[in-house]
Tab-separated table of C-alpha atoms in Angstrom:
chain	number	residue	atom	x	y	z
E	1	MET	CA	-0.139	0.014	-0.075
E	2	PHE	CA	2.614	2.431	0.995
E	3	HIS	CA	4.707	1.921	-2.256
E	4	ALA	CA	1.574	2.166	-4.556
E	5	LEU	CA	0.160	5.163	-2.557
E	6	PHE	CA	3.912	6.901	-2.640
E	7	GLU	CA	4.245	6.527	-6.531
E	8	THR	CA	0.902	8.335	-7.296
E	9	SER	CA	1.076	10.843	-4.364
E	10	TRP	CA	4.448	12.214	-3.671
E	11	ASN	CA	5.975	11.245	-7.017
E	12	ALA	CA	2.936	12.279	-9.062
E	13	TYR	CA	2.913	15.533	-7.169
E	14	TYR	CA	6.339	16.192	-8.159
E	15	ARG	CA	5.439	15.650	-11.875
E	16	ILE	CA	2.462	17.967	-11.505
E	17	ASP	CA	4.529	20.625	-9.752
E	18	ASN	CA	7.471	20.358	-12.176
E	19	ASP	CA	5.224	20.375	-15.231
E	20	VAL	CA	6.254	16.958	-16.333
E	21	TYR	CA	2.623	15.820	-16.835
E	22	GLU	CA	1.847	19.107	-18.659
E	23	THR	CA	4.676	18.445	-20.983
E	24	ALA	CA	3.627	14.736	-21.407
E	25	LEU	CA	0.162	16.024	-22.407
E	26	THR	CA	1.718	17.968	-25.341
E	27	THR	CA	2.269	14.484	-26.867
E	28	SER	CA	-0.837	12.586	-28.096
E	29	ILE	CA	-1.568	10.988	-24.559
E	30	THR	CA	-4.524	11.941	-22.474
E	31	ILE	CA	-4.824	12.391	-18.641
E	32	THR	CA	-6.744	9.051	-18.160
E	33	GLU	CA	-3.741	7.328	-19.994
E	34	ILE	CA	-1.279	9.371	-17.616
E	35	THR	CA	-3.032	7.889	-14.692
E	36	MET	CA	-3.153	4.358	-16.117
E	37	GLY	CA	0.534	4.437	-16.739
E	38	ASP	CA	1.367	5.654	-13.304
E	39	ILE	CA	-1.200	3.307	-11.512
E	40	LEU	CA	0.528	0.300	-13.559
E	41	TRP	CA	3.773	1.459	-12.072
E	42	ALA	CA	2.143	1.452	-8.551
E	43	VAL	CA	1.015	-2.035	-9.295
E	44	THR	CA	4.513	-3.114	-10.439
E	45	ARG	CA	5.820	-1.631	-6.999
E	46	SER	CA	3.002	-3.292	-5.018
E	47	ILE	CA	3.659	-6.513	-6.563
E	48	MET	CA	7.560	-6.255	-5.973
E	49	THR	CA	7.077	-5.424	-2.306
E	50	VAL	CA	4.478	-8.318	-1.697
E	51	VAL	CA	6.647	-10.910	-3.706
E	52	GLY	CA	9.650	-9.798	-1.734
E	53	THR	CA	7.875	-10.081	1.644
E	54	ALA	CA	6.208	-13.330	0.603
E	55	THR	CA	9.551	-14.804	-0.348
E	56	VAL	CA	11.046	-14.076	3.132
E	57	ALA	CA	7.962	-15.544	4.722
E	58	ALA	CA	8.195	-18.713	2.385
E	59	LEU	CA	11.922	-18.942	3.399
E	60	PHE	CA	10.814	-19.121	7.021
E	61	GLY	CA	8.427	-21.773	6.153
E	62	TRP	CA	5.346	-19.664	6.946
E	63	LEU	CA	3.930	-19.966	3.413
E	64	ASN	CA	3.784	-23.727	2.364
E	65	HIS	CA	0.752	-23.972	0.107
E	66	TRP	CA	0.712	-23.372	-3.568
E	67	GLU	CA	-2.306	-21.122	-3.083
E	68	ALA	CA	0.235	-18.472	-1.555
E	69	ILE	CA	1.019	-17.510	-5.122
E	70	GLY	CA	-2.587	-16.007	-5.358
E	71	ILE	CA	-1.320	-13.207	-2.881
E	72	ILE	CA	-0.264	-11.583	-6.108
E	73	ILE	CA	-3.874	-10.788	-6.751
E	74	PRO	CA	-4.498	-8.662	-3.711
E	75	ALA	CA	-1.160	-7.024	-4.372
E	76	ILE	CA	-2.408	-5.974	-7.971
E	77	MET	CA	-5.702	-4.791	-6.381
E	78	VAL	CA	-3.880	-2.786	-3.767
E	79	GLY	CA	-1.686	-1.166	-6.611
E	80	ILE	CA	-4.938	-0.153	-8.466
E	81	THR	CA	-7.010	1.108	-5.549
E	82	PHE	CA	-4.202	2.922	-3.707
E	83	GLY	CA	-2.572	4.138	-7.076
E	84	ALA	CA	-5.962	5.740	-7.750
E	85	LEU	CA	-6.307	7.088	-4.192
E	86	GLY	CA	-2.880	8.587	-4.411
E	87	PHE	CA	-3.869	10.503	-7.497
E	88	LEU	CA	-6.943	11.868	-5.608
E	89	PHE	CA	-4.574	13.556	-3.002
E	90	SER	CA	-1.856	14.605	-5.401
E	91	ALA	CA	-4.541	16.158	-7.695
E	92	VAL	CA	-5.734	18.286	-4.936
E	93	ALA	CA	-2.555	18.785	-2.791
E	94	PRO	CA	-1.648	22.477	-2.470
E	95	HIS	CA	1.821	21.721	-1.163
E	96	THR	CA	3.757	18.567	-0.144
E	97	THR	CA	2.810	19.043	3.625
E	98	PHE	CA	-0.660	18.178	2.649
E	99	LEU	CA	0.855	14.723	1.443
E	100	THR	CA	2.644	14.302	4.610
E	101	LEU	CA	-0.591	14.592	6.439
E	102	VAL	CA	-2.073	11.972	4.161
E	103	PHE	CA	0.587	9.567	5.131
E	104	THR	CA	0.377	10.348	8.874
E	105	LEU	CA	-3.599	10.705	9.191
E	106	VAL	CA	-4.755	8.276	6.490
E	107	ALA	CA	-2.157	5.711	5.449
E	108	SER	CA	-0.372	4.858	8.766
E	109	PRO	CA	-3.723	4.391	10.742
E	110	MET	CA	-4.978	2.260	7.958
E	111	PHE	CA	-1.928	0.127	8.025
E	112	PHE	CA	-2.257	-0.236	11.842
E	113	PHE	CA	-5.984	-1.118	12.036
E	114	SER	CA	-6.304	-3.179	8.757
E	115	GLY	CA	-5.553	-6.561	10.215
E	116	SER	CA	-1.665	-6.495	9.001
E	117	PHE	CA	-0.461	-6.840	12.517
E	118	PHE	CA	-3.313	-8.259	14.641
E	119	PRO	CA	-6.725	-9.679	13.767
E	120	ILE	CA	-9.215	-6.723	13.689
E	121	SER	CA	-11.637	-9.142	15.674
E	122	ILE	CA	-9.829	-8.046	18.770
E	123	LEU	CA	-10.503	-4.285	18.199
E	124	PRO	CA	-13.350	-2.776	20.186
E	125	ASP	CA	-16.776	-3.472	18.585
E	126	TRP	CA	-17.557	-0.008	17.309
E	127	VAL	CA	-14.021	0.087	15.501
E	128	GLU	CA	-14.471	-3.112	13.675
E	129	PRO	CA	-17.000	-1.898	11.108
E	130	ILE	CA	-14.730	1.274	10.553
E	131	ALA	CA	-11.919	-1.028	9.897
E	132	TRP	CA	-13.884	-2.890	7.340
E	133	PHE	CA	-14.612	0.366	5.536
E	134	MET	CA	-11.003	0.920	4.922
E	135	PRO	CA	-9.778	-0.654	1.651
E	136	LEU	CA	-6.651	-2.102	3.030
E	137	THR	CA	-8.685	-4.391	5.388
E	138	SER	CA	-10.172	-6.008	2.356
E	139	ALA	CA	-6.843	-6.500	0.831
E	140	VAL	CA	-5.289	-7.937	4.005
E	141	HIS	CA	-8.293	-10.131	4.258
E	142	ILE	CA	-7.908	-11.517	0.687
E	143	ALA	CA	-4.133	-11.970	1.103
E	144	GLY	CA	-4.849	-13.760	4.572
E	145	GLY	CA	-7.186	-16.123	2.499
E	146	PHE	CA	-4.506	-17.013	-0.032
E	147	ALA	CA	-1.777	-17.245	2.567
E	148	LEU	CA	-3.616	-19.682	4.756
E	149	ALA	CA	-5.314	-21.438	1.772
E	150	ASP	CA	-8.674	-20.725	3.233
E	151	LEU	CA	-10.838	-18.935	0.799
E	152	ASN	CA	-14.590	-18.311	1.186
E	153	ILE	CA	-17.325	-16.016	0.077
E	154	THR	CA	-16.083	-13.284	2.410
E	155	HIS	CA	-12.945	-12.971	0.233
E	156	LEU	CA	-15.128	-12.416	-2.888
E	157	TRP	CA	-17.176	-9.760	-1.078
E	158	ALA	CA	-13.790	-8.001	-0.079
E	159	ALA	CA	-12.643	-7.994	-3.628
E	160	LEU	CA	-15.880	-6.684	-4.910
E	161	TYR	CA	-15.664	-3.783	-2.356
E	162	MET	CA	-12.217	-2.874	-3.405
E	163	ILE	CA	-13.266	-2.964	-7.083
E	164	ALA	CA	-16.230	-0.818	-6.409
E	165	LEU	CA	-14.169	1.655	-4.392
E	166	THR	CA	-11.694	1.956	-7.207
E	167	ALA	CA	-14.498	2.484	-9.735
E	168	VAL	CA	-15.485	5.601	-7.794
E	169	ILE	CA	-12.121	6.931	-6.844
E	170	TRP	CA	-10.311	6.684	-10.266
E	171	PRO	CA	-12.793	8.751	-12.280
E	172	VAL	CA	-12.746	11.213	-9.491
E	173	ALA	CA	-9.028	11.387	-9.562
E	174	ILE	CA	-9.009	11.901	-13.224
E	175	TYR	CA	-11.513	14.678	-13.048
E	176	LEU	CA	-9.486	16.579	-10.358
E	177	LEU	CA	-6.204	15.911	-12.161
E	178	ARG	CA	-7.701	17.371	-15.302
E	179	ARG	CA	-9.158	20.389	-13.206
E	180	ARG	CA	-5.662	20.950	-12.059
E	181	LEU	CA	-3.736	20.455	-15.297
E	182	ILE	CA	-6.028	22.053	-17.888
E	183	LYS	CA	-6.392	25.514	-16.783
W	1	MET	CA	-1.077	28.960	-26.926
W	2	ARG	CA	-2.093	26.722	-24.117
W	3	MET	CA	-5.376	26.138	-26.064
W	4	LEU	CA	-3.399	25.126	-29.170
W	5	ALA	CA	-1.799	22.348	-26.981
W	6	GLY	CA	-5.061	21.554	-25.307
W	7	LEU	CA	-3.752	22.609	-21.995
W	8	SER	CA	-6.324	25.194	-21.641
W	9	PRO	CA	-10.160	24.845	-22.354
W	10	ALA	CA	-11.371	26.908	-25.346
W	11	ASN	CA	-14.301	28.987	-24.585
W	12	SER	CA	-15.318	30.478	-27.847
W	13	GLY	CA	-13.943	30.684	-31.506
W	14	ALA	CA	-12.127	28.202	-33.524
W	15	ILE	CA	-8.350	27.287	-33.885
W	16	THR	CA	-7.025	25.126	-36.726
W	17	VAL	CA	-3.624	23.832	-37.181
W	18	SER	CA	-2.717	22.222	-40.620
W	19	GLY	CA	-6.404	22.103	-41.272
W	20	ILE	CA	-7.110	20.110	-38.006
W	21	ASP	CA	-9.678	21.586	-35.679
W	22	VAL	CA	-7.769	22.001	-32.510
W	23	VAL	CA	-10.889	21.733	-30.111
W	24	LYS	CA	-12.548	18.943	-31.885
W	25	ASP	CA	-9.551	16.777	-32.554
W	26	ASN	CA	-6.984	17.926	-30.211
W	27	ARG	CA	-5.233	14.611	-30.208
W	28	ALA	CA	-4.581	14.749	-34.098
W	29	VAL	CA	-3.287	18.051	-33.693
W	30	ARG	CA	-0.636	17.085	-31.019
W	31	GLU	CA	0.453	14.518	-33.554
W	32	VAL	CA	1.535	17.019	-36.124
W	33	MET	CA	2.582	19.714	-33.621
W	34	GLY	CA	5.630	20.048	-31.342
W	35	VAL	CA	5.111	22.283	-28.082
W	36	VAL	CA	7.701	23.851	-25.956
W	37	THR	CA	5.729	24.994	-22.871
W	38	GLN	CA	7.068	27.858	-20.785
W	39	HIS	CA	8.543	25.523	-18.227
W	40	ASP	CA	10.771	22.893	-19.437
W	41	GLY	CA	8.759	20.151	-17.821
W	42	LEU	CA	11.638	17.460	-18.249
W	43	ASP	CA	11.651	14.515	-15.991
W	44	GLY	CA	14.545	15.277	-13.588
W	45	GLY	CA	14.734	11.669	-12.652
W	46	LEU	CA	15.901	10.595	-16.051
W	47	THR	CA	18.807	11.070	-18.338
W	48	VAL	CA	18.876	13.291	-21.442
W	49	PHE	CA	18.345	10.388	-23.721
W	50	GLN	CA	15.727	8.809	-21.658
W	51	ASN	CA	13.662	11.969	-21.502
W	52	LEU	CA	13.826	12.177	-25.344
W	53	PHE	CA	13.006	8.553	-25.657
W	54	LEU	CA	10.123	8.527	-23.394
W	55	HIS	CA	8.669	11.676	-25.093
W	56	GLY	CA	8.857	9.748	-28.664
W	57	PHE	CA	7.284	6.786	-26.855
W	58	LEU	CA	4.503	8.833	-25.407
W	59	ALA	CA	4.077	10.360	-28.763
W	60	GLY	CA	3.205	6.986	-30.260
W	61	LEU	CA	6.771	5.983	-31.962
W	62	SER	CA	7.744	2.464	-31.514
W	63	ARG	CA	10.604	1.889	-29.113
W	64	LYS	CA	12.963	1.300	-31.969
W	65	ASP	CA	12.015	4.493	-33.864
W	66	SER	CA	11.927	6.497	-30.684
W	67	LYS	CA	15.559	5.334	-29.766
W	68	ASN	CA	16.661	6.234	-33.376
W	69	ARG	CA	14.857	9.619	-33.491
W	70	ALA	CA	16.401	10.469	-29.915
W	71	HIS	CA	19.886	9.896	-31.350
W	72	ALA	CA	19.182	11.892	-34.490
W	73	VAL	CA	17.685	14.729	-32.396
W	74	LEU	CA	20.654	14.718	-30.066
W	75	GLU	CA	23.079	14.878	-33.099
W	76	PHE	CA	21.075	17.708	-34.624
W	77	PHE	CA	21.258	19.848	-31.310
W	78	GLY	CA	24.814	18.983	-30.456
W	79	LEU	CA	23.712	17.313	-27.238
W	80	ARG	CA	25.335	13.921	-28.110
W	81	ASP	CA	27.983	14.146	-25.328
W	82	LYS	CA	25.238	15.000	-22.742
W	83	SER	CA	23.010	11.995	-23.688
W	84	LYS	CA	23.713	10.008	-20.390
W	85	ALA	CA	23.758	13.237	-18.177
W	86	ASN	CA	20.971	13.459	-15.588
W	87	VAL	CA	18.722	16.303	-16.459
W	88	TYR	CA	18.626	17.896	-13.044
W	89	LYS	CA	22.317	18.450	-13.525
W	90	LEU	CA	22.054	20.587	-16.746
W	91	SER	CA	22.164	24.291	-16.787
W	92	GLY	CA	19.206	26.300	-17.704
W	93	GLY	CA	20.266	26.777	-21.084
W	94	MET	CA	20.888	23.231	-21.666
W	95	LYS	CA	17.407	22.247	-20.323
W	96	ARG	CA	16.007	24.797	-22.702
W	97	ARG	CA	17.625	23.320	-25.686
W	98	LEU	CA	16.623	19.836	-24.469
W	99	ALA	CA	13.016	20.956	-24.239
W	100	ILE	CA	13.158	22.233	-27.791
W	101	ALA	CA	14.884	18.966	-28.859
W	102	TRP	CA	12.208	17.086	-27.116
W	103	SER	CA	9.374	18.977	-29.284
W	104	MET	CA	11.343	17.842	-32.300
W	105	MET	CA	11.007	14.045	-31.448
W	106	THR	CA	8.100	13.464	-33.556
W	107	SER	CA	9.328	15.518	-36.704
W	108	PRO	CA	6.420	17.926	-36.374
W	109	SER	CA	5.457	20.363	-39.246
W	110	VAL	CA	4.567	23.173	-36.623
W	111	ILE	CA	6.340	23.928	-33.346
W	112	VAL	CA	4.757	26.120	-30.731
W	113	MET	CA	7.040	27.722	-28.276
W	114	ASP	CA	6.211	29.794	-25.258
W	115	GLU	CA	9.069	32.161	-24.578
W	116	PRO	CA	11.727	29.831	-25.609
W	117	SER	CA	14.903	32.030	-24.458
W	118	THR	CA	13.389	33.574	-21.266
W	119	GLY	CA	15.894	33.405	-18.405
W	120	LEU	CA	18.863	32.199	-20.610
W	121	ASP	CA	22.552	33.675	-20.700
W	122	PRO	CA	23.535	35.465	-24.019
W	123	GLN	CA	25.556	32.546	-25.187
W	124	SER	CA	22.725	29.970	-24.477
W	125	ARG	CA	20.170	32.415	-26.110
W	126	ASN	CA	22.146	32.591	-29.216
W	127	ARG	CA	22.431	28.987	-29.419
W	128	VAL	CA	18.796	28.539	-29.234
W	129	TRP	CA	18.346	31.099	-31.862
W	130	GLU	CA	20.602	29.418	-34.020
W	131	GLU	CA	18.748	26.275	-33.645
W	132	LEU	CA	15.299	27.747	-34.239
W	133	ALA	CA	16.792	29.270	-37.473
W	134	VAL	CA	17.929	26.034	-38.635
W	135	LEU	CA	14.426	24.584	-37.854
W	136	LYS	CA	12.912	27.270	-39.954
W	137	ASP	CA	15.261	26.519	-42.749
W	138	VAL	CA	14.182	22.801	-42.885
W	139	GLY	CA	10.611	23.911	-43.261
W	140	VAL	CA	9.143	23.890	-39.644
W	141	THR	CA	6.718	26.555	-39.016
W	142	VAL	CA	7.486	27.984	-35.647
W	143	LEU	CA	5.063	30.052	-33.631
W	144	LEU	CA	6.745	31.591	-30.579
W	145	SER	CA	5.754	34.184	-28.103
W	146	THR	CA	8.506	36.385	-26.508
W	147	HIS	CA	9.055	39.632	-24.495
W	148	TYR	CA	12.364	40.053	-26.185
W	149	MET	CA	11.922	42.361	-29.143
W	150	GLU	CA	15.524	41.255	-30.229
W	151	GLU	CA	14.331	37.762	-30.428
W	152	ALA	CA	11.332	38.808	-32.476
W	153	THR	CA	13.570	40.873	-34.772
W	154	ILE	CA	16.100	37.987	-35.427
W	155	LEU	CA	13.610	35.037	-35.775
W	156	CYS	CA	10.285	36.322	-36.909
W	157	ASP	CA	9.111	36.536	-40.493
W	158	ARG	CA	5.815	37.757	-39.316
W	159	LEU	CA	4.971	39.118	-35.819
W	160	SER	CA	1.916	40.517	-33.973
W	161	ILE	CA	2.142	42.628	-30.891
W	162	MET	CA	-0.431	41.707	-28.375
W	163	ASP	CA	-1.537	43.603	-25.152
W	164	ASN	CA	-4.137	42.499	-22.731
W	165	GLY	CA	-5.030	39.520	-25.058
W	166	LYS	CA	-5.697	41.635	-28.116
W	167	ILE	CA	-3.527	41.906	-31.342
W	168	LEU	CA	-2.813	45.442	-31.980
W	169	ASP	CA	-0.915	45.262	-35.126
W	170	GLU	CA	0.806	42.787	-37.222
W	171	GLY	CA	3.317	42.646	-40.083
W	172	THR	CA	6.974	41.822	-40.816
W	173	PRO	CA	9.476	43.388	-38.320
W	174	ASP	CA	10.579	45.890	-41.003
W	175	GLN	CA	7.029	46.901	-41.762
W	176	MET	CA	6.184	47.333	-38.048
W	177	ILE	CA	9.391	49.346	-37.567
W	178	GLU	CA	8.468	51.584	-40.584
W	179	ARG	CA	5.105	52.035	-39.399
W	180	HIS	CA	5.482	52.788	-35.671
W	181	ALA	CA	9.048	53.375	-34.839
W	182	PRO	CA	11.123	56.590	-35.220
W	183	LYS	CA	14.018	56.417	-37.722
W	184	GLU	CA	16.406	57.266	-35.080
W	185	VAL	CA	16.659	57.281	-31.666
W	186	ALA	CA	19.110	59.202	-29.408
W	187	GLN	CA	20.298	57.556	-26.250
W	188	LEU	CA	21.706	59.416	-23.405
W	189	ARG	CA	23.635	57.718	-20.694
W	190	VAL	CA	23.412	60.179	-17.931
W	191	SER	CA	25.253	60.361	-14.721
W	192	PRO	CA	23.158	60.990	-11.621
W	193	VAL	CA	24.506	64.394	-11.020
W	194	SER	CA	23.246	65.689	-14.387
W	195	ILE	CA	19.925	63.743	-14.605
W	196	ARG	CA	17.838	66.636	-13.135
W	197	THR	CA	19.316	68.960	-15.788
W	198	VAL	CA	18.883	66.795	-18.726
W	199	ARG	CA	15.031	66.102	-17.531
W	200	GLY	CA	14.516	69.771	-17.310
W	201	TYR	CA	16.142	70.594	-20.655
W	202	LEU	CA	14.160	67.908	-22.448
W	203	THR	CA	10.790	69.081	-20.734
W	204	GLU	CA	11.544	72.718	-21.658
W	205	GLN	CA	12.504	71.829	-25.400
W	206	ASN	CA	9.106	69.627	-25.628
W	207	ILE	CA	11.294	66.662	-26.656
W	208	MET	CA	9.584	63.280	-26.089
W	209	PHE	CA	11.880	60.951	-23.996
W	210	ARG	CA	11.642	57.787	-22.125
W	211	GLU	CA	13.640	57.116	-18.851
W	212	VAL	CA	14.935	53.640	-18.046
W	213	GLY	CA	17.466	53.658	-15.165
W	214	ALA	CA	20.414	55.780	-16.440
W	215	LEU	CA	19.356	55.498	-20.044
W	216	ILE	CA	17.246	58.226	-21.464
W	217	SER	CA	15.877	57.459	-25.030
W	218	VAL	CA	14.989	60.523	-27.018
W	219	THR	CA	12.838	60.782	-30.077
W	220	ALA	CA	11.914	63.911	-31.981
W	221	VAL	CA	8.300	64.281	-32.879
W	222	ASN	CA	8.862	64.282	-36.738
W	223	GLY	CA	10.988	61.270	-36.318
W	224	ASP	CA	14.405	62.798	-37.444
W	225	ARG	CA	17.396	63.368	-35.179
W	226	PRO	CA	16.408	65.427	-32.081
W	227	ASP	CA	17.996	68.750	-31.258
W	228	LEU	CA	20.163	68.059	-28.221
W	229	SER	CA	22.674	70.844	-28.774
W	230	GLY	CA	21.736	72.309	-25.356
W	231	LEU	CA	23.318	69.156	-23.701
W	232	ASN	CA	26.501	69.523	-25.371
W	233	ASP	CA	28.532	70.916	-22.508
W	234	LEU	CA	26.856	69.044	-19.825
W	235	GLU	CA	29.162	66.760	-17.747
W	236	GLY	CA	28.293	63.077	-17.407
W	237	VAL	CA	26.092	62.809	-20.707
W	238	ARG	CA	27.284	60.311	-23.268
W	239	THR	CA	25.071	60.537	-26.263
W	240	SER	CA	24.688	57.837	-29.026
W	241	TYR	CA	22.323	57.282	-31.933
W	242	ARG	CA	20.450	54.015	-33.106
W	243	ALA	CA	17.944	53.118	-35.432
W	244	GLY	CA	14.276	52.601	-34.362
W	245	ASN	CA	13.657	48.996	-33.341
W	246	LEU	CA	10.874	46.729	-32.375
W	247	GLU	CA	11.277	47.930	-28.796
W	248	ASP	CA	10.126	51.376	-29.737
W	249	VAL	CA	7.326	49.866	-31.835
W	250	PHE	CA	6.057	47.932	-28.862
W	251	ILE	CA	6.152	50.855	-26.618
W	252	ALA	CA	4.482	53.210	-29.361
W	253	ILE	CA	1.721	50.639	-29.807
W	254	THR	CA	1.037	49.536	-26.288
W	255	GLY	CA	1.557	53.017	-24.886
W	256	ARG	CA	3.471	51.635	-21.996
W	257	GLU	CA	6.162	53.697	-20.096
W	258	LEU	CA	5.818	56.502	-22.471
W	259	ARG	CA	6.521	60.037	-21.086
W	260	ASP	CA	5.437	62.956	-23.177
W	261	GLY	CA	8.040	65.786	-22.297
């Protein structure tokens, strides 16, 4: 999540601020294609991180099912969802301090309460629904399903939630980016 | 200019480039047109070659074509020895030249440039001008905006003077000079001790003048050499004469900074 989010928030902000996107738009590509390109790179970074972590886990013998290969799927989904989310922030960020806040107030708490470190079932009752609302929780849930070779219908719901969220975030990000670049 | 490149929305009117409607078919226009924006917009994380290659690739060239074209463009702009240099390490002049080189990646028939030599030292500016002249020679149409009248004089076959978004007049540099500028302008470089006396004299003689720093430009009303005989004995005044130029045209047309003595 961090790698994907970083690529399309900090790095994209750099490209907005230094007119790299503006210059790219003077070729025949469009803003939608720019977001596609950078989200694809966010997916790549996400896969690299997940494969790296999973390889270490496998070496320690924590991943011993062939199903664990499926972890690549939530990695791709995280890359797309958080890549789109990052654009949402870079498109509206007035300065880099804003992006620091995104990482402090959005990304870090999400990382903490998503079930990455401890199961969200141990959270207070009122926090659990909020945790499920965060897209990373769904991704962790799906990854957990593949890692433990224990997949059920809830993993499908989690995947659909992430897809639905991306279907909203991405077009909004494109709209905001267009508003920022075409002026 | 931003509208031409599709970087600003068009509110009204129509623009066509090489017969293509800019508003309706912006992608097609961008395929035949190179654009150099006011800011270089180069990717600081990439090398000179990678920047060119990426631009070609984004513009729809195949990897092989983009690579070959990048080499050819580097050769044309004399940047081959810089091909592996990181862009953020380049000087302002070098970046500007690279931005122009970048707009040439697709062999465009039209290049639009927003203030191509702003902020450059004289050597780099001359180099940019030489390169633009060569582009013109090979048949590329160059549309540029500039605040430097010298640049307009050297590069433009046809120019429009704009103020507050309106075209005030257009023609060749020579036509414009003939139409709006005096034949000759006296330039007085005046030391601070004499400046009040000079101002007083010019005002008294009803001579039109324009003062910028220590330099006073004087134009006689009928356009001939003004009578400055009264200043001959004054200390700290150096007088020289030059022909009227586009700078005079610009000031005459836009009416800025003009002082009627």
